[in-house]
Coordinates of C-alpha atoms in Angstrom, one line a residue:
X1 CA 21.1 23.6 4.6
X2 CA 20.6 26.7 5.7
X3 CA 17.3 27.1 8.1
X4 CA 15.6 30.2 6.6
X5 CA 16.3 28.2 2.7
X6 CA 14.6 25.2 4.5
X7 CA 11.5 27.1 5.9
X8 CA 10.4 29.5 3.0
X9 CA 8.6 26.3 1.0
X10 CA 11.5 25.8 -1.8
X11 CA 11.7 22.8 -0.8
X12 CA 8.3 21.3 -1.1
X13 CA 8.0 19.4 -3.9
X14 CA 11.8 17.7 -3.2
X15 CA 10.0 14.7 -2.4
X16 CA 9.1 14.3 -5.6
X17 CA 12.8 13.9 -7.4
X18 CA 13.2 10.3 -8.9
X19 CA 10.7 7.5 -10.6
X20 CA 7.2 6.5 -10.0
X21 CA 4.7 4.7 -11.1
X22 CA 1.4 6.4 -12.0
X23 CA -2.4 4.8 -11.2
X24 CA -4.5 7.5 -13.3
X25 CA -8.2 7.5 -12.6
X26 CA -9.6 10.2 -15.3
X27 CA -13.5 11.5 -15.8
X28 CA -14.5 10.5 -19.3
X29 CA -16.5 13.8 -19.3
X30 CA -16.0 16.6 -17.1
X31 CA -18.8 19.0 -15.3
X32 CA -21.3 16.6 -16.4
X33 CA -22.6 14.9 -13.8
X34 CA -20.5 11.9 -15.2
X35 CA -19.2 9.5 -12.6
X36 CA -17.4 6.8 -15.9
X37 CA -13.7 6.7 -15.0
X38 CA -11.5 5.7 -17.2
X39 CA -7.9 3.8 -15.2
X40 CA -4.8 3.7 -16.7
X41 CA -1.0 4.0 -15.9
X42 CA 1.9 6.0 -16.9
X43 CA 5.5 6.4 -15.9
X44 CA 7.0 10.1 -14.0
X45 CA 10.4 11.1 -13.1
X46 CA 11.3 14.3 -12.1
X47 CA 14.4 16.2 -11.5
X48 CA 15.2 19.7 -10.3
X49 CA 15.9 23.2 -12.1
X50 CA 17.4 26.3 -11.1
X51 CA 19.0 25.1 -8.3
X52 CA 15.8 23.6 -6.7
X53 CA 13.7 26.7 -7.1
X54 CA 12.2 24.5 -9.7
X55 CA 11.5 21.7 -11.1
X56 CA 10.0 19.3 -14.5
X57 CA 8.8 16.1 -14.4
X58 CA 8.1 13.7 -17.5
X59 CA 5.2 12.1 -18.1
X60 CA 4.7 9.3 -20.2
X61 CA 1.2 7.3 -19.9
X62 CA -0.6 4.1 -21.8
X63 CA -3.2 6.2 -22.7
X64 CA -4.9 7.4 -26.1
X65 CA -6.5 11.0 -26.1
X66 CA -10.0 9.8 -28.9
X67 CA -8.8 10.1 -32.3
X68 CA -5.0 10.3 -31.8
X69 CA -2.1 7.2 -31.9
X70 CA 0.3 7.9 -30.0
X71 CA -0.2 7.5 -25.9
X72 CA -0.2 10.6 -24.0
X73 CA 2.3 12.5 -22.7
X74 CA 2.6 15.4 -20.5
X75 CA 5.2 17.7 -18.9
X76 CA 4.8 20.0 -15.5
X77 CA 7.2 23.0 -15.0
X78 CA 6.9 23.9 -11.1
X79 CA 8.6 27.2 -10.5
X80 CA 8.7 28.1 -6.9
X81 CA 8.6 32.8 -6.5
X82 CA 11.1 34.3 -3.9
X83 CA 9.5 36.8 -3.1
X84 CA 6.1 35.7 -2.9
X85 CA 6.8 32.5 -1.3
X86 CA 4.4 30.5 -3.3
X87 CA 4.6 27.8 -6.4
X88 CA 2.9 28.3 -9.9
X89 CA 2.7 25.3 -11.7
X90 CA 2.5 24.8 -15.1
X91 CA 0.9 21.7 -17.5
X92 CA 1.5 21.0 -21.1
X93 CA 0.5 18.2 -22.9
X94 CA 1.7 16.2 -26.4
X95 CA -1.7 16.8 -27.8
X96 CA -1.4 20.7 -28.2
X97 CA 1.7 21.3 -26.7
X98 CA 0.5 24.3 -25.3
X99 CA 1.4 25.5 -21.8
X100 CA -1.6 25.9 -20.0
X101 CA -1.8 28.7 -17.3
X102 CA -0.3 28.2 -13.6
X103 CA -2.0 27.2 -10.3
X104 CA -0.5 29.2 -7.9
X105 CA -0.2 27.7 -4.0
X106 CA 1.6 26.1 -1.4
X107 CA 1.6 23.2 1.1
X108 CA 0.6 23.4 4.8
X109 CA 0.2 20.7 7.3
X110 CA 1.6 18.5 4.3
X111 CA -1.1 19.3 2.0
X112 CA -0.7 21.4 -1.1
X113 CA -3.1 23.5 -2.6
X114 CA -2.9 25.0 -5.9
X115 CA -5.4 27.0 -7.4
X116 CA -5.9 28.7 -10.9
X117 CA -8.1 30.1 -14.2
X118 CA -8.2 27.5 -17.0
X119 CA -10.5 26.7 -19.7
X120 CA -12.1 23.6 -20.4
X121 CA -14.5 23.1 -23.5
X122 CA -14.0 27.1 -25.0
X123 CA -15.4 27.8 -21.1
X124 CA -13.4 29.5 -17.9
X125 CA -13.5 27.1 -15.3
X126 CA -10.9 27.3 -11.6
X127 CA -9.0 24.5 -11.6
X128 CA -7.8 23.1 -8.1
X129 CA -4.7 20.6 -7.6
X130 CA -4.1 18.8 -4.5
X131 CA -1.0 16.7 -3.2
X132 CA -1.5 14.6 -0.1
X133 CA -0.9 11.3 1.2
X134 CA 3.2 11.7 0.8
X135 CA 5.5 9.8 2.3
X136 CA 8.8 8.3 1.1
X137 CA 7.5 6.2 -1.8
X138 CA 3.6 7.5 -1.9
X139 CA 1.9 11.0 -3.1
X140 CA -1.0 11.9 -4.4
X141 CA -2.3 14.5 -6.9
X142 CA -6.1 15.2 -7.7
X143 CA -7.5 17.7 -10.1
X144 CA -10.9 19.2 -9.4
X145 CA -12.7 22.1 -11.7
X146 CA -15.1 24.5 -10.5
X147 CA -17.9 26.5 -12.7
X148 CA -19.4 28.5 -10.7
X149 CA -16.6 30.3 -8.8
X150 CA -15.5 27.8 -6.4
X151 CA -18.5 27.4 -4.8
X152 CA -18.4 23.8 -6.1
X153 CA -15.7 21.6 -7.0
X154 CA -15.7 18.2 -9.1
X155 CA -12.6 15.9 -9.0
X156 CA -11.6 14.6 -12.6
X157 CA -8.3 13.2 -12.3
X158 CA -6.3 11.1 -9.5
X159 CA -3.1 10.0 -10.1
X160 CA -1.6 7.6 -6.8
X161 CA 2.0 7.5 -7.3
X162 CA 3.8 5.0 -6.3
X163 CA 8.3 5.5 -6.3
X164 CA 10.2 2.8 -8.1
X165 CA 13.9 1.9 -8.2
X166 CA 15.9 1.7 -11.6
X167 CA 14.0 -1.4 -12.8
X168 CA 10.8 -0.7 -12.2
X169 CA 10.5 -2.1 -8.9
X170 CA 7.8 -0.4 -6.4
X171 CA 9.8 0.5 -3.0
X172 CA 7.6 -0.1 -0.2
X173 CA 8.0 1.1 3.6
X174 CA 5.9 -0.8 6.0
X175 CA 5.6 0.4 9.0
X176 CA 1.8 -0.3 9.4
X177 CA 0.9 -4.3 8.7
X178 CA -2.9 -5.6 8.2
X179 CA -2.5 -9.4 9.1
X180 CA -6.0 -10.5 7.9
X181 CA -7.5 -14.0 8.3
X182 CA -10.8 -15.0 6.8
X183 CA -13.3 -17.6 6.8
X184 CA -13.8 -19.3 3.5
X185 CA -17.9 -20.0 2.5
X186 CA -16.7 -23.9 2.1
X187 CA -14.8 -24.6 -1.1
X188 CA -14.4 -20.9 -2.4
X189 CA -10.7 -20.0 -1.5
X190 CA -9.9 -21.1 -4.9
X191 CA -12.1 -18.5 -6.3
X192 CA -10.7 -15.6 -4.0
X193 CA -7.2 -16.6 -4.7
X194 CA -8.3 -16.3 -8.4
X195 CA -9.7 -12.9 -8.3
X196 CA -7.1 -11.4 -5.9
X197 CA -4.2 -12.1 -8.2
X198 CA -5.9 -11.2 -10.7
X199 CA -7.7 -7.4 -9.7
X200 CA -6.8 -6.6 -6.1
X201 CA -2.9 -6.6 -6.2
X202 CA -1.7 -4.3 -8.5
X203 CA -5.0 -2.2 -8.2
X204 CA -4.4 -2.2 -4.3
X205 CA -0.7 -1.0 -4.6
X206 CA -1.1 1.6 -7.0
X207 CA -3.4 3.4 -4.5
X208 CA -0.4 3.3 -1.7
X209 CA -0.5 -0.2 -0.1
X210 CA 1.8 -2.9 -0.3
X211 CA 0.7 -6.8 -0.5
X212 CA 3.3 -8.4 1.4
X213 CA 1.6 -12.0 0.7
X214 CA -1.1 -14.3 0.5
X215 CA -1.4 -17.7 1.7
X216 CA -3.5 -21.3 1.6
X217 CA -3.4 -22.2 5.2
X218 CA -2.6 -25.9 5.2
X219 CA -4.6 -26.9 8.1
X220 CA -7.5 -25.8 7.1
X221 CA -8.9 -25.5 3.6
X222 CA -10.9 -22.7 4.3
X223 CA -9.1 -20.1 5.5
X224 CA -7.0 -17.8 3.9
X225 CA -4.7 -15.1 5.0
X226 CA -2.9 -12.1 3.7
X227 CA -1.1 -9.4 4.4
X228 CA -0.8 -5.6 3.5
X229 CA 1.7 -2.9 4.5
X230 CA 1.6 0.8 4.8
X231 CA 4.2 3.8 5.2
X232 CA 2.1 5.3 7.5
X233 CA -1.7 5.5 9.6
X234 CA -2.4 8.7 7.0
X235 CA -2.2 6.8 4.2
X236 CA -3.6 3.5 5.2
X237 CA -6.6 5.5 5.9
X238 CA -6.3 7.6 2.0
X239 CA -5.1 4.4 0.5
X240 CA -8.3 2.1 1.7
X241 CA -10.5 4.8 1.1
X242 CA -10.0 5.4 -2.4
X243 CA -9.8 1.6 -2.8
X244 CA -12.6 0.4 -1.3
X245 CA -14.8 3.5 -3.2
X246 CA -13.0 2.9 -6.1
X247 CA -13.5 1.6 -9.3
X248 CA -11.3 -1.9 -8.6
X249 CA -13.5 -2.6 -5.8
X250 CA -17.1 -1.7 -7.2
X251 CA -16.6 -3.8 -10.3
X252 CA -15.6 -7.2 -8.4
X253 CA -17.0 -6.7 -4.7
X254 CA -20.1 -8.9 -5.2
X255 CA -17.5 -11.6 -6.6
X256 CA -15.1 -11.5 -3.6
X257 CA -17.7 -11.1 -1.0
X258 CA -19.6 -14.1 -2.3
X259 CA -16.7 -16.0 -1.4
X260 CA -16.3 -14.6 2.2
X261 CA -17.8 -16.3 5.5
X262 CA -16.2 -13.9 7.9
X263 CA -13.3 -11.3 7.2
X264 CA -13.5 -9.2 10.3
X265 CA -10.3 -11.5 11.8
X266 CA -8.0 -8.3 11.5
X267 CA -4.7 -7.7 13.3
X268 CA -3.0 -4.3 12.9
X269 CA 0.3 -4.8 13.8
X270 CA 4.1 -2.8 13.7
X271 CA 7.7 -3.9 13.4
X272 CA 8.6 -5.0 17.0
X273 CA 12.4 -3.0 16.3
X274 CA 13.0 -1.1 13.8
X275 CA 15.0 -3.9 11.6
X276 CA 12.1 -6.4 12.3
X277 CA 9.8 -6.4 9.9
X278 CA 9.9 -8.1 6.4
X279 CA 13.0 -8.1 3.8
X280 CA 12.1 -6.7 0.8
X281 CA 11.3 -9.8 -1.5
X282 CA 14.4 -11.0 -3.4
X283 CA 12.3 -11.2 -6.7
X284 CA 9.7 -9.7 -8.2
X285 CA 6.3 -11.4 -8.2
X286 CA 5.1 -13.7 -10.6
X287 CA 2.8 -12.6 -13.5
X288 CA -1.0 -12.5 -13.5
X289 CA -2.0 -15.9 -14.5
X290 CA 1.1 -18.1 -12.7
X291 CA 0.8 -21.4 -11.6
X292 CA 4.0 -21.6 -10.3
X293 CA 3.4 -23.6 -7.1
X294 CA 5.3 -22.7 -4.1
X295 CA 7.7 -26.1 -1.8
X296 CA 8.3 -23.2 0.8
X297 CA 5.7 -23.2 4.5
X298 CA 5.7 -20.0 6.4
X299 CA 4.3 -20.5 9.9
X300 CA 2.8 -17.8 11.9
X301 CA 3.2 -17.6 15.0
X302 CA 0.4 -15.4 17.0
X303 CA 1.1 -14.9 20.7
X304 CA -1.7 -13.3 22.6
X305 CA -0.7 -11.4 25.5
X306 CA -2.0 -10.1 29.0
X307 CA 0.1 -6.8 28.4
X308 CA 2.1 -5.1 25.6
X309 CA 5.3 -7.4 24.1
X310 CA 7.4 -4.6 25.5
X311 CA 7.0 -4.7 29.0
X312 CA 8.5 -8.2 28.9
X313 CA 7.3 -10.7 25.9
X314 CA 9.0 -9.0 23.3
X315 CA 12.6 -9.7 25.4
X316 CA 11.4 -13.6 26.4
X317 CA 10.1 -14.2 22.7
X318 CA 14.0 -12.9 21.3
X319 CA 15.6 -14.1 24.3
X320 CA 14.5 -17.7 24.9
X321 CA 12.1 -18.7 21.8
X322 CA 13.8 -17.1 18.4
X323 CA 17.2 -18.9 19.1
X324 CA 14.9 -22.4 18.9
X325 CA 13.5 -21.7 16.4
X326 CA 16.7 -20.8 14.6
X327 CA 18.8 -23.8 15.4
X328 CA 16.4 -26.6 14.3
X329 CA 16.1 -24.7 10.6
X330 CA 13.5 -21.7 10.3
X331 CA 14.5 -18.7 9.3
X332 CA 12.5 -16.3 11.3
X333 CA 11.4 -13.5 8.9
X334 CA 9.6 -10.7 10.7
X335 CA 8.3 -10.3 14.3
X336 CA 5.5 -7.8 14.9
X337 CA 3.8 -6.4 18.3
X338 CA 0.3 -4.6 18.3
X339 CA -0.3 -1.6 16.7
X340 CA -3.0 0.2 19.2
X341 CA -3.1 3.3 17.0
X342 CA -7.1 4.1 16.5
X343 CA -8.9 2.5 13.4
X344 CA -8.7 5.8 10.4
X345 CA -10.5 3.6 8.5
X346 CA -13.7 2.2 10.7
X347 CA -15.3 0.4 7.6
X348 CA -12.8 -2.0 7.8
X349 CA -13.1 -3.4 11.5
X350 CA -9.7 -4.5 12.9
X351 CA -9.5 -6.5 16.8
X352 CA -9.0 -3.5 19.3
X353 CA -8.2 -3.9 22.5
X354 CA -5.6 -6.7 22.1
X355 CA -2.1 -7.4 22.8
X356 CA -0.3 -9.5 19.9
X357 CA 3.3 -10.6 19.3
X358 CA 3.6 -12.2 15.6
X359 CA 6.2 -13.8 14.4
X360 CA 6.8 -15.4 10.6
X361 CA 9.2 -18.3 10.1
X362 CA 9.9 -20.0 6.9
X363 CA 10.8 -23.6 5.8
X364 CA 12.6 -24.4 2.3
X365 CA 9.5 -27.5 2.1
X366 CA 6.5 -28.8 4.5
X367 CA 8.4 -32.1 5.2
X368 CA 11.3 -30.1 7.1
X369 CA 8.7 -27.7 8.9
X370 CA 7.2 -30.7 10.4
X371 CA 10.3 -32.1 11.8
X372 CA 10.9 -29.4 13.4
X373 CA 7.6 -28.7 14.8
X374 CA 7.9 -32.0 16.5
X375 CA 11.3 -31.5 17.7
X376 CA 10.4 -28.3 19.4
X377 CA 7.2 -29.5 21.1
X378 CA 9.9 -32.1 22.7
X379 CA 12.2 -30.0 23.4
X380 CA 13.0 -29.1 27.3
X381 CA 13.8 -25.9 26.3
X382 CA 11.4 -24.5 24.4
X383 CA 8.9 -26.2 26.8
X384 CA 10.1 -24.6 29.8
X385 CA 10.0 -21.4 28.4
X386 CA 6.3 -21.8 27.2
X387 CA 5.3 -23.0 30.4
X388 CA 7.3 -19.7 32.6
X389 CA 5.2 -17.4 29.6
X390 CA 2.1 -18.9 30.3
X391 CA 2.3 -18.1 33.8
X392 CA 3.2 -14.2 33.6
X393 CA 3.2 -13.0 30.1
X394 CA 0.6 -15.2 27.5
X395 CA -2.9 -15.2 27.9
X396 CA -2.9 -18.8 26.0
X397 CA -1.4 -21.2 24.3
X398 CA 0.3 -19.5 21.3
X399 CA -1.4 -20.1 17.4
X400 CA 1.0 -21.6 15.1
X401 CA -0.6 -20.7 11.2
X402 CA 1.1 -23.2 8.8
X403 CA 0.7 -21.2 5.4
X404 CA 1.8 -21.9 2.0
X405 CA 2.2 -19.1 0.0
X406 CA -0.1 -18.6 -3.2
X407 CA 1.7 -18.3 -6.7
X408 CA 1.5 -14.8 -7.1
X409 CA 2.3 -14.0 -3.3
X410 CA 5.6 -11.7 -2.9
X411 CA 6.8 -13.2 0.5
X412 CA 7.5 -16.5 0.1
X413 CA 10.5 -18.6 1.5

């Protein structure tokens, strides 16, 4: 590619090319003081014109403009001008089929801004578009109108898009992990299990995030831990945000937190190598309302250490205890180190100041997973090396989580 070609902004929007999935969050009614958003989701794929000085994506969405039949559908032509360097981008929709005048921008720092003259109820209004939060398989688009010459600005639309494969599938990169362990108010995990699979998976992973899984631990009837996953520390921080000051959230957060005892047990964490974290699941989850119960035991293993895995742990842990583990009939999964990257999100607390090596096994049934447990623990092996990490390397005696996963969790065995 040639540089100049790559430099001049053509090539902006080539992130977008392929499928998503479409989280729409939409004003009822618009520069009126309204704050009733309506949610609903939509298909997109987009492909390139004119040699990629252009491009049209497809819209096709589960939602009914009042008084019409058929769901909506829209269409954006993105254009991007030679000379001036700069896109226009223009919006037509199945209800009129009218092409509405451009916005008229460009990205910088990885954030586009697109700004232009519409008309919105027989009124001129600006209209302001936004993309941020992009990464391989995330972007974001928000629509915001002014009245009174951008002076002001009110946001009416979001739409989090999420890429899919040819099946529908979300793709998900995680190379930022939230291992969270809470406290249980005594007999409530039932009731958290129940809402989370019901409102906070799909709601969560439209907005960016991916839940990797969610588990019963099976030591300790109240406790329950899950895990999320994000392409980057940009939008973990996005993602959470609109989440947690979202819709989702504000119409069940009395219902989840009545449930809660503690939830401040939070581990960021990374891949430990770059092919260390999770497979993408083999299947696709199972439906809201599954009962399906799950033979498979994943164990966690948490190893807190006096300094990061990589000036010495991380080589013992592969060298020494992942072979053990291996021959008596885990499968090790995933091994993670700390993540000491600052909290972008300091409403959420996560445990600073820590070193952490993590490392997920699974077992095809709990029967299996305790034979092995007890063949380690008598092992010569696997003791000696405990006892040489214990004098250099581990600040304790390492945590071993026995979880089973929940029906609707996506990592299971």
């Amino acid at each position: 590619m040639n540089d100049a070609k790559a430099a001049d902004g053509r090539h902006d929007f080539d992130f977008l090319y392929g499928r998503w999935q479409v989280r729409n969050e939409r004003l009822r009614q618009r520069l009126s003081g309204s704050d009733d958003w309506e949610i609903f989701a939509a298909r997109q794929t987009c492909e390139p014109v004119l040699d990629g000085l252009g491009n049209v994506d497809a819209f096709l969405s589960d939602w009914h403009r009042p008084g019409l039949d058929d769901a909506f559908q829209g269409m954006t032509l993105r254009l991007f001008n030679l000379q001036r360097r700069q896109w226009s981008i223009y919006w037509a929709g199945s209800h009129d089929g009218a092409l509405e005048p451009p916005v008229v921008g460009g990205f910088e720092h990885g954030v586009g801004t697109f700004i232009g003259e519409l008309e919105h109820d027989g009124r001129p209004v600006q209209a302001r578009f936004i993309w941020s939060e992009i990464s391989a398989n995330t972007a974001h688009w928000q629509q915001a109108f002014s009245a009174d010459g951008g002076r002001t600005w009110e946001t009416n639309w979001h739409m989090w898009m999420r890429r899919s494969d040819e099946h529908g599938r979300l793709l998900h990169e995680d190379a930022v992990i939230e291992l969270r362990q809470y406290r249980m108010n005594p007999g409530r995990r039932e009731d958290l299990i129940e809402l989370f699979e019901r409102e906070f998976i799909e709601s969560q992973e439209a907005l960016g995030m991916h839940v990797i899984g969610h588990f019963r631990d099976l030591d300790d009837g109240d406790r329950y831990t899950w895990m999320r996953g994000f392409p980057d520390h940009a939008v973990r921080a996005a993602s959470l945000d609109a989440f947690y000051s979202g819709p989702t959230w504000k119409r069940h957060r009395e219902a989840a937190n009545a449930t809660l005892l503690d939830n401040d047990d939070v581990l960021m964490l990374k891949p430990a190598r770059p092919d260390s974290g999770f497979a993408r699941a083999a299947r696709e989850r199972e439906p809201v309302g599954s009962r399906a119960r799950a033979d498979e035991v994943m164990i966690a293993g948490l190893c807190a250490l006096n300094a990061p895995a990589h000036d010495g742990f991380l080589a013992r842990f592969e060298r020494d205890f992942a072979p053990l583990l291996s021959e008596g009939g885990a499968r090790l999964q995933a091994v993670y180190v700390t993540d000491a990257t600052p909290n972008g999100y300091p409403r959420l607390p996560v445990r600073e100041g820590e070193q952490v090596l993590a490392w997920f096994a699974s077992y095809p049934d709990e029967a299996t997973q305790r034979d092995h447990a007890a063949r380690l623990d008598a092992d010569p092996r696997w003791r000696a090396a405990l006892a040489d990490a214990m004098l250099g390397e581990l600040k304790q005696v390492p945590q071993r989580r026995r979880l089973s996963p929940a029906a609707r969790s996506e990592l299971r065995g």
